[in-house]
Amino acid sequence: MHFVVCLKQVPDTSEVRIDPITNTLMREGVPSIINPYDAHGLEEAIRLKEKVGGKVTIVSMGPPQAKEALKKAMTFGADRAILLSDRAFGGSDSLATAYILSSAIQKIQETDPIDLVFAGKEAIDGDTAQTGPGIAQRLDFPQLTYAIKIQELTETTVTVERKTESGRQIVQAQLPALITVEKELNDLRYASLPNMMKAAAYEPEVWDVKSLSFDTKKMGLKGSPTSVSRIFAPPGRSGGEIMDGTKDPAATVATVVQKLFQQNIIMVNPLAKGGKS
């Protein structure tokens, strides 16, 4: 089977700062990492390859330095890595990104049929959760989102347990299909020495805008219907008020209730008997 993993290199958001003047992310000096959700998609693809046979191809869009993320991904057991890199791709939002990635996957599909495409639920530098479904829509693939377990994979179908707001759901789709994954799907492995040696000598393929029949009107800033108008850090929360209720619990409760009324957190129900809430 052929598994394709969409992978993104992102800044480590735990160390990202925001420029107060330009309202943009300050990436200088911030280390880049593999998007954590994508890493779990890669792990699952490799596990399936080890279980049923086949190969894993990684596809990523980014600047030339994103090669480092691809080389690192190769240390876990992938077989091929493709970087989509061109100035024309710069500024692409999730819609334009989905167009570029799906075009590359279509090219791969022409010569090497694909069974499953994996993508992280979202990228930690954007949190839109739109790119994976956008790729599936353009490829006309069934999409199984928020996967936390691959229950069964046959030659023609995949069965997935997915997380929902109200619980869990078991869904099945015909292959080829696209799956977006949660971190609960698996535990990440450590890179093996043989794979590390192989990755050190490996050079990812680089495809630019001339490599595919791209419509330049659908990429970059011109092809992006959305834009970020402002980025800001949320205001810090105060420590709150601490009350010692050990000496007079009843009085403390009465004080807390009074404060909740004053701040309209709880209100009097005029329809209640006696006017009580």
mmCIF file of C-alpha atoms in Angstrom:
data_model
loop_
_atom_site.group_PDB
_atom_site.id
_atom_site.type_symbol
_atom_site.label_atom_id
_atom_site.label_comp_id
_atom_site.label_asym_id
_atom_site.label_seq_id
_atom_site.Cartn_x
_atom_site.Cartn_y
_atom_site.Cartn_z
ATOM 1 C CA MET A 1 0.000 0.000 0.000
ATOM 2 C CA HIS A 2 1.030 3.577 -0.562
ATOM 3 C CA PHE A 3 0.649 6.054 2.298
ATOM 4 C CA VAL A 4 1.145 9.797 1.806
ATOM 5 C CA VAL A 5 1.706 12.084 4.779
ATOM 6 C CA CYS A 6 1.197 15.851 4.622
ATOM 7 C CA LEU A 7 3.759 17.412 6.928
ATOM 8 C CA LYS A 8 4.469 20.998 7.924
ATOM 9 C CA GLN A 9 7.468 22.612 9.545
ATOM 10 C CA VAL A 10 6.236 25.075 12.178
ATOM 11 C CA PRO A 11 7.850 27.404 14.715
ATOM 12 C CA ASP A 12 7.926 26.046 18.244
ATOM 13 C CA THR A 13 4.967 28.027 19.554
ATOM 14 C CA SER A 14 6.162 27.696 23.119
ATOM 15 C CA GLU A 15 8.943 30.134 22.193
ATOM 16 C CA VAL A 16 7.109 32.386 19.716
ATOM 17 C CA ARG A 17 6.746 36.081 20.501
ATOM 18 C CA ILE A 18 4.570 38.694 18.820
ATOM 19 C CA ASP A 19 5.890 41.963 17.417
ATOM 20 C CA PRO A 20 3.745 44.667 19.101
ATOM 21 C CA ILE A 21 4.223 47.034 16.156
ATOM 22 C CA THR A 22 3.595 44.791 13.154
ATOM 23 C CA ASN A 23 1.326 42.270 14.945
ATOM 24 C CA THR A 24 3.208 39.410 13.298
ATOM 25 C CA LEU A 25 4.986 36.368 14.702
ATOM 26 C CA MET A 26 8.643 36.986 15.481
ATOM 27 C CA ARG A 27 10.260 33.856 14.050
ATOM 28 C CA GLU A 28 13.877 34.978 14.317
ATOM 29 C CA GLY A 29 15.752 32.779 16.741
ATOM 30 C CA VAL A 30 12.727 30.520 17.221
ATOM 31 C CA PRO A 31 13.469 26.821 16.554
ATOM 32 C CA SER A 32 11.362 25.004 13.959
ATOM 33 C CA ILE A 33 9.795 21.623 14.593
ATOM 34 C CA ILE A 34 7.606 19.106 12.803
ATOM 35 C CA ASN A 35 3.979 19.982 13.445
ATOM 36 C CA PRO A 36 3.081 17.607 16.323
ATOM 37 C CA TYR A 37 -0.217 16.424 14.817
ATOM 38 C CA ASP A 38 1.525 15.671 11.517
ATOM 39 C CA ALA A 39 4.155 13.674 13.402
ATOM 40 C CA HIS A 40 1.415 11.361 14.676
ATOM 41 C CA GLY A 41 0.095 11.008 11.130
ATOM 42 C CA LEU A 42 3.577 9.993 9.997
ATOM 43 C CA GLU A 43 3.882 7.516 12.862
ATOM 44 C CA GLU A 44 0.599 5.859 11.918
ATOM 45 C CA ALA A 45 1.555 5.628 8.251
ATOM 46 C CA ILE A 46 4.833 3.937 9.175
ATOM 47 C CA ARG A 47 3.052 1.529 11.526
ATOM 48 C CA LEU A 48 0.645 0.544 8.767
ATOM 49 C CA LYS A 49 3.528 0.091 6.341
ATOM 50 C CA GLU A 50 5.210 -2.244 8.810
ATOM 51 C CA LYS A 51 1.944 -4.144 9.299
ATOM 52 C CA VAL A 52 0.622 -4.523 5.741
ATOM 53 C CA GLY A 53 3.619 -3.584 3.598
ATOM 54 C CA GLY A 54 4.066 -0.727 1.179
ATOM 55 C CA LYS A 55 5.771 2.649 1.368
ATOM 56 C CA VAL A 56 5.411 6.111 2.879
ATOM 57 C CA THR A 57 5.786 9.366 0.959
ATOM 58 C CA ILE A 58 5.997 12.705 2.742
ATOM 59 C CA VAL A 59 4.761 15.916 1.089
ATOM 60 C CA SER A 60 5.449 19.319 2.559
ATOM 61 C CA MET A 61 5.120 22.930 1.441
ATOM 62 C CA GLY A 62 7.525 25.530 2.765
ATOM 63 C CA PRO A 63 10.761 27.465 2.312
ATOM 64 C CA PRO A 64 14.031 25.685 1.457
ATOM 65 C CA GLN A 65 14.927 25.287 5.149
ATOM 66 C CA ALA A 66 11.906 22.981 5.538
ATOM 67 C CA LYS A 67 14.191 20.297 4.095
ATOM 68 C CA GLU A 68 15.477 19.814 7.624
ATOM 69 C CA ALA A 69 12.027 18.770 8.831
ATOM 70 C CA LEU A 70 11.759 16.311 5.946
ATOM 71 C CA LYS A 71 15.175 14.821 6.639
ATOM 72 C CA LYS A 72 14.206 14.402 10.286
ATOM 73 C CA ALA A 73 10.942 12.737 9.226
ATOM 74 C CA MET A 74 12.953 10.299 7.125
ATOM 75 C CA THR A 75 14.756 9.109 10.261
ATOM 76 C CA PHE A 76 11.520 7.510 11.450
ATOM 77 C CA GLY A 77 11.153 5.232 8.429
ATOM 78 C CA ALA A 78 9.587 7.129 5.513
ATOM 79 C CA ASP A 79 10.669 6.181 2.002
ATOM 80 C CA ARG A 80 10.378 9.405 0.000
ATOM 81 C CA ALA A 81 10.115 13.122 0.759
ATOM 82 C CA ILE A 82 8.933 15.922 -1.519
ATOM 83 C CA LEU A 83 9.218 19.628 -0.689
ATOM 84 C CA LEU A 84 6.980 22.079 -2.528
ATOM 85 C CA SER A 85 8.948 25.301 -2.451
ATOM 86 C CA ASP A 86 8.534 28.424 -4.554
ATOM 87 C CA ARG A 87 8.142 32.135 -3.856
ATOM 88 C CA ALA A 88 4.797 31.925 -5.654
ATOM 89 C CA PHE A 89 3.502 29.771 -2.775
ATOM 90 C CA GLY A 90 4.291 32.441 -0.170
ATOM 91 C CA GLY A 91 1.369 33.879 1.763
ATOM 92 C CA SER A 92 -0.989 31.008 0.920
ATOM 93 C CA ASP A 93 -3.865 30.563 3.349
ATOM 94 C CA SER A 94 -5.423 27.179 4.125
ATOM 95 C CA LEU A 95 -7.478 27.176 0.909
ATOM 96 C CA ALA A 96 -4.494 27.937 -1.324
ATOM 97 C CA THR A 97 -2.299 25.520 0.634
ATOM 98 C CA ALA A 98 -4.847 22.740 0.129
ATOM 99 C CA TYR A 99 -4.825 23.484 -3.601
ATOM 100 C CA ILE A 100 -1.023 23.259 -3.840
ATOM 101 C CA LEU A 101 -0.750 20.079 -1.753
ATOM 102 C CA SER A 102 -3.620 18.350 -3.563
ATOM 103 C CA SER A 103 -2.046 19.182 -6.929
ATOM 104 C CA ALA A 104 1.195 17.533 -5.830
ATOM 105 C CA ILE A 105 -0.659 14.482 -4.510
ATOM 106 C CA GLN A 106 -2.511 14.189 -7.813
ATOM 107 C CA LYS A 107 0.831 14.140 -9.641
ATOM 108 C CA ILE A 108 2.105 11.386 -7.342
ATOM 109 C CA GLN A 109 -1.134 9.464 -7.859
ATOM 110 C CA GLU A 110 -0.652 9.449 -11.643
ATOM 111 C CA THR A 111 2.408 7.217 -11.442
ATOM 112 C CA ASP A 112 2.120 5.670 -7.986
ATOM 113 C CA PRO A 113 -1.488 5.009 -6.838
ATOM 114 C CA ILE A 114 -2.245 6.177 -3.310
ATOM 115 C CA ASP A 115 -4.316 4.323 -0.722
ATOM 116 C CA LEU A 116 -4.311 6.648 2.289
ATOM 117 C CA VAL A 117 -3.378 10.273 2.881
ATOM 118 C CA PHE A 118 -2.610 11.348 6.451
ATOM 119 C CA ALA A 119 -2.663 14.897 7.778
ATOM 120 C CA GLY A 120 -2.566 16.328 11.260
ATOM 121 C CA LYS A 121 -5.815 17.627 12.704
ATOM 122 C CA GLU A 122 -4.342 21.129 12.519
ATOM 123 C CA ALA A 123 -1.069 23.045 12.488
ATOM 124 C CA ILE A 124 -0.096 24.588 15.816
ATOM 125 C CA ASP A 125 0.853 27.885 14.132
ATOM 126 C CA GLY A 126 -2.573 28.311 12.544
ATOM 127 C CA ASP A 127 -5.132 26.108 14.312
ATOM 128 C CA THR A 128 -7.593 26.262 11.398
ATOM 129 C CA ALA A 129 -8.054 22.493 10.900
ATOM 130 C CA GLN A 130 -9.029 23.311 7.308
ATOM 131 C CA THR A 131 -6.121 22.133 5.153
ATOM 132 C CA GLY A 132 -6.693 18.380 5.491
ATOM 133 C CA PRO A 133 -10.403 18.531 4.616
ATOM 134 C CA GLY A 134 -9.564 20.975 1.816
ATOM 135 C CA ILE A 135 -7.145 18.470 0.282
ATOM 136 C CA ALA A 136 -9.716 15.671 0.524
ATOM 137 C CA GLN A 137 -12.342 17.841 -1.170
ATOM 138 C CA ARG A 138 -10.052 18.670 -4.089
ATOM 139 C CA LEU A 139 -8.969 15.045 -4.486
ATOM 140 C CA ASP A 140 -12.567 13.840 -4.146
ATOM 141 C CA PHE A 141 -11.403 11.487 -1.361
ATOM 142 C CA PRO A 142 -13.618 10.487 1.578
ATOM 143 C CA GLN A 143 -12.354 12.303 4.682
ATOM 144 C CA LEU A 144 -12.205 10.796 8.160
ATOM 145 C CA THR A 145 -11.371 13.556 10.620
ATOM 146 C CA TYR A 146 -10.175 13.644 14.238
ATOM 147 C CA ALA A 147 -9.076 9.999 14.143
ATOM 148 C CA ILE A 148 -7.900 8.454 17.410
ATOM 149 C CA LYS A 149 -7.658 4.832 16.239
ATOM 150 C CA ILE A 150 -7.362 2.918 12.969
ATOM 151 C CA GLN A 151 -9.550 -0.074 13.688
ATOM 152 C CA GLU A 152 -9.162 -1.943 10.412
ATOM 153 C CA LEU A 153 -7.490 -1.520 7.034
ATOM 154 C CA THR A 154 -8.326 -3.800 4.113
ATOM 155 C CA GLU A 155 -7.442 -3.619 0.440
ATOM 156 C CA THR A 156 -10.563 -1.553 -0.224
ATOM 157 C CA THR A 157 -11.693 0.085 3.041
ATOM 158 C CA VAL A 158 -10.467 1.748 6.208
ATOM 159 C CA THR A 159 -12.361 1.819 9.512
ATOM 160 C CA VAL A 160 -11.573 4.581 11.972
ATOM 161 C CA GLU A 161 -12.595 5.585 15.459
ATOM 162 C CA ARG A 162 -12.911 9.352 15.605
ATOM 163 C CA LYS A 163 -13.394 11.841 18.407
ATOM 164 C CA THR A 164 -16.513 13.997 18.426
ATOM 165 C CA GLU A 165 -17.841 16.671 20.766
ATOM 166 C CA SER A 166 -20.274 14.193 22.274
ATOM 167 C CA GLY A 167 -18.130 11.057 22.409
ATOM 168 C CA ARG A 168 -16.718 8.581 19.908
ATOM 169 C CA GLN A 169 -17.810 7.492 16.444
ATOM 170 C CA ILE A 170 -16.861 4.532 14.251
ATOM 171 C CA VAL A 171 -16.769 5.344 10.526
ATOM 172 C CA GLN A 172 -15.701 3.460 7.417
ATOM 173 C CA ALA A 173 -14.678 4.717 3.992
ATOM 174 C CA GLN A 174 -13.619 3.328 0.661
ATOM 175 C CA LEU A 175 -10.002 3.735 -0.380
ATOM 176 C CA PRO A 176 -8.374 5.998 -1.328
ATOM 177 C CA ALA A 177 -9.239 8.218 1.620
ATOM 178 C CA LEU A 178 -7.792 11.021 3.739
ATOM 179 C CA ILE A 179 -7.486 10.866 7.526
ATOM 180 C CA THR A 180 -6.765 13.767 9.877
ATOM 181 C CA VAL A 181 -5.369 12.614 13.190
ATOM 182 C CA GLU A 182 -5.365 13.505 16.860
ATOM 183 C CA LYS A 183 -2.365 13.021 19.141
ATOM 184 C CA GLU A 184 -4.191 10.185 20.943
ATOM 185 C CA LEU A 185 -3.815 8.039 17.830
ATOM 186 C CA ASN A 186 -0.407 6.675 18.825
ATOM 187 C CA ASP A 187 2.860 7.200 20.662
ATOM 188 C CA LEU A 188 5.783 8.521 18.653
ATOM 189 C CA ARG A 189 8.825 6.325 18.153
ATOM 190 C CA TYR A 190 12.492 7.205 18.407
ATOM 191 C CA ALA A 191 14.557 7.398 15.248
ATOM 192 C CA SER A 192 16.619 4.287 14.566
ATOM 193 C CA LEU A 193 20.333 4.447 13.794
ATOM 194 C CA PRO A 194 20.014 2.871 10.309
ATOM 195 C CA ASN A 195 17.271 5.332 9.383
ATOM 196 C CA MET A 196 19.303 8.226 10.759
ATOM 197 C CA MET A 197 22.245 7.226 8.578
ATOM 198 C CA LYS A 198 19.973 6.880 5.571
ATOM 199 C CA ALA A 199 18.350 10.261 6.209
ATOM 200 C CA ALA A 200 21.723 11.979 6.585
ATOM 201 C CA ALA A 201 22.546 11.126 2.982
ATOM 202 C CA TYR A 202 19.021 11.631 1.650
ATOM 203 C CA GLU A 203 18.128 14.742 -0.318
ATOM 204 C CA PRO A 204 14.397 15.515 -0.547
ATOM 205 C CA GLU A 205 12.931 16.213 -3.962
ATOM 206 C CA VAL A 206 12.031 19.859 -4.535
ATOM 207 C CA TRP A 207 9.068 20.775 -6.735
ATOM 208 C CA ASP A 208 8.457 24.378 -7.712
ATOM 209 C CA VAL A 209 5.617 26.092 -9.533
ATOM 210 C CA LYS A 210 6.975 24.829 -12.859
ATOM 211 C CA SER A 211 6.935 21.204 -11.719
ATOM 212 C CA LEU A 212 3.155 21.009 -11.833
ATOM 213 C CA SER A 213 0.340 22.531 -13.842
ATOM 214 C CA PHE A 214 -0.417 25.064 -11.110
ATOM 215 C CA ASP A 215 -2.918 27.862 -11.569
ATOM 216 C CA THR A 216 -1.022 30.792 -10.046
ATOM 217 C CA LYS A 217 -4.313 32.581 -9.382
ATOM 218 C CA LYS A 218 -5.126 29.915 -6.782
ATOM 219 C CA MET A 219 -1.964 30.260 -4.693
ATOM 220 C CA GLY A 220 -0.065 32.808 -2.694
ATOM 221 C CA LEU A 221 -1.650 36.016 -1.477
ATOM 222 C CA LYS A 222 -3.651 36.431 -4.692
ATOM 223 C CA GLY A 223 -5.226 33.017 -4.305
ATOM 224 C CA SER A 224 -5.987 33.401 -0.610
ATOM 225 C CA PRO A 225 -9.456 34.738 0.236
ATOM 226 C CA THR A 226 -8.505 35.123 3.907
ATOM 227 C CA SER A 227 -5.775 37.129 5.583
ATOM 228 C CA VAL A 228 -4.601 37.832 9.125
ATOM 229 C CA SER A 229 -5.404 41.431 10.017
ATOM 230 C CA ARG A 230 -4.075 41.328 13.549
ATOM 231 C CA ILE A 231 -2.268 39.004 15.947
ATOM 232 C CA PHE A 232 -2.146 39.754 19.643
ATOM 233 C CA ALA A 233 -1.449 38.045 22.924
ATOM 234 C CA PRO A 234 -4.482 37.716 25.200
ATOM 235 C CA PRO A 235 -4.310 39.893 28.312
ATOM 236 C CA GLY A 236 -2.948 38.153 31.358
ATOM 237 C CA ARG A 237 -5.434 37.047 33.968
ATOM 238 C CA SER A 238 -5.302 38.415 37.478
ATOM 239 C CA GLY A 239 -4.646 36.080 40.339
ATOM 240 C CA GLY A 240 -8.200 36.486 41.588
ATOM 241 C CA GLU A 241 -9.320 37.003 45.169
ATOM 242 C CA ILE A 242 -8.483 34.410 47.785
ATOM 243 C CA MET A 243 -10.779 34.104 50.790
ATOM 244 C CA ASP A 244 -10.089 32.104 53.932
ATOM 245 C CA GLY A 245 -13.305 30.297 54.868
ATOM 246 C CA THR A 246 -11.904 28.127 57.629
ATOM 247 C CA LYS A 247 -12.845 30.465 60.500
ATOM 248 C CA ASP A 248 -16.406 31.321 59.438
ATOM 249 C CA PRO A 249 -17.546 29.188 56.455
ATOM 250 C CA ALA A 250 -21.128 30.499 56.492
ATOM 251 C CA ALA A 251 -20.029 34.124 56.337
ATOM 252 C CA THR A 252 -17.554 33.331 53.588
ATOM 253 C CA VAL A 253 -20.237 31.642 51.489
ATOM 254 C CA ALA A 254 -22.546 34.627 51.967
ATOM 255 C CA THR A 255 -19.775 36.995 50.858
ATOM 256 C CA VAL A 256 -19.003 34.903 47.761
ATOM 257 C CA VAL A 257 -22.692 34.764 46.781
ATOM 258 C CA GLN A 258 -23.000 38.522 47.232
ATOM 259 C CA LYS A 259 -19.995 39.125 44.970
ATOM 260 C CA LEU A 260 -21.422 36.786 42.316
ATOM 261 C CA PHE A 261 -24.659 38.778 42.365
ATOM 262 C CA GLN A 262 -22.776 42.062 42.121
ATOM 263 C CA GLN A 263 -20.869 40.850 39.045
ATOM 264 C CA ASN A 264 -24.056 39.432 37.462
ATOM 265 C CA ILE A 265 -22.541 35.964 37.385
ATOM 266 C CA ILE A 266 -25.686 34.711 39.091
ATOM 267 C CA MET A 267 -28.957 36.598 38.881
ATOM 268 C CA VAL A 268 -32.329 36.680 40.610
ATOM 269 C CA ASN A 269 -35.068 34.835 38.762
ATOM 270 C CA PRO A 270 -38.132 37.088 39.021
ATOM 271 C CA LEU A 271 -40.423 34.124 38.287
ATOM 272 C CA ALA A 272 -39.070 32.080 41.177
ATOM 273 C CA LYS A 273 -41.135 31.877 44.352
ATOM 274 C CA GLY A 274 -40.185 34.615 46.755
ATOM 275 C CA GLY A 275 -37.999 36.251 44.114
ATOM 276 C CA LYS A 276 -35.077 33.876 44.711
ATOM 277 C CA SER A 277 -32.809 32.617 41.968
#
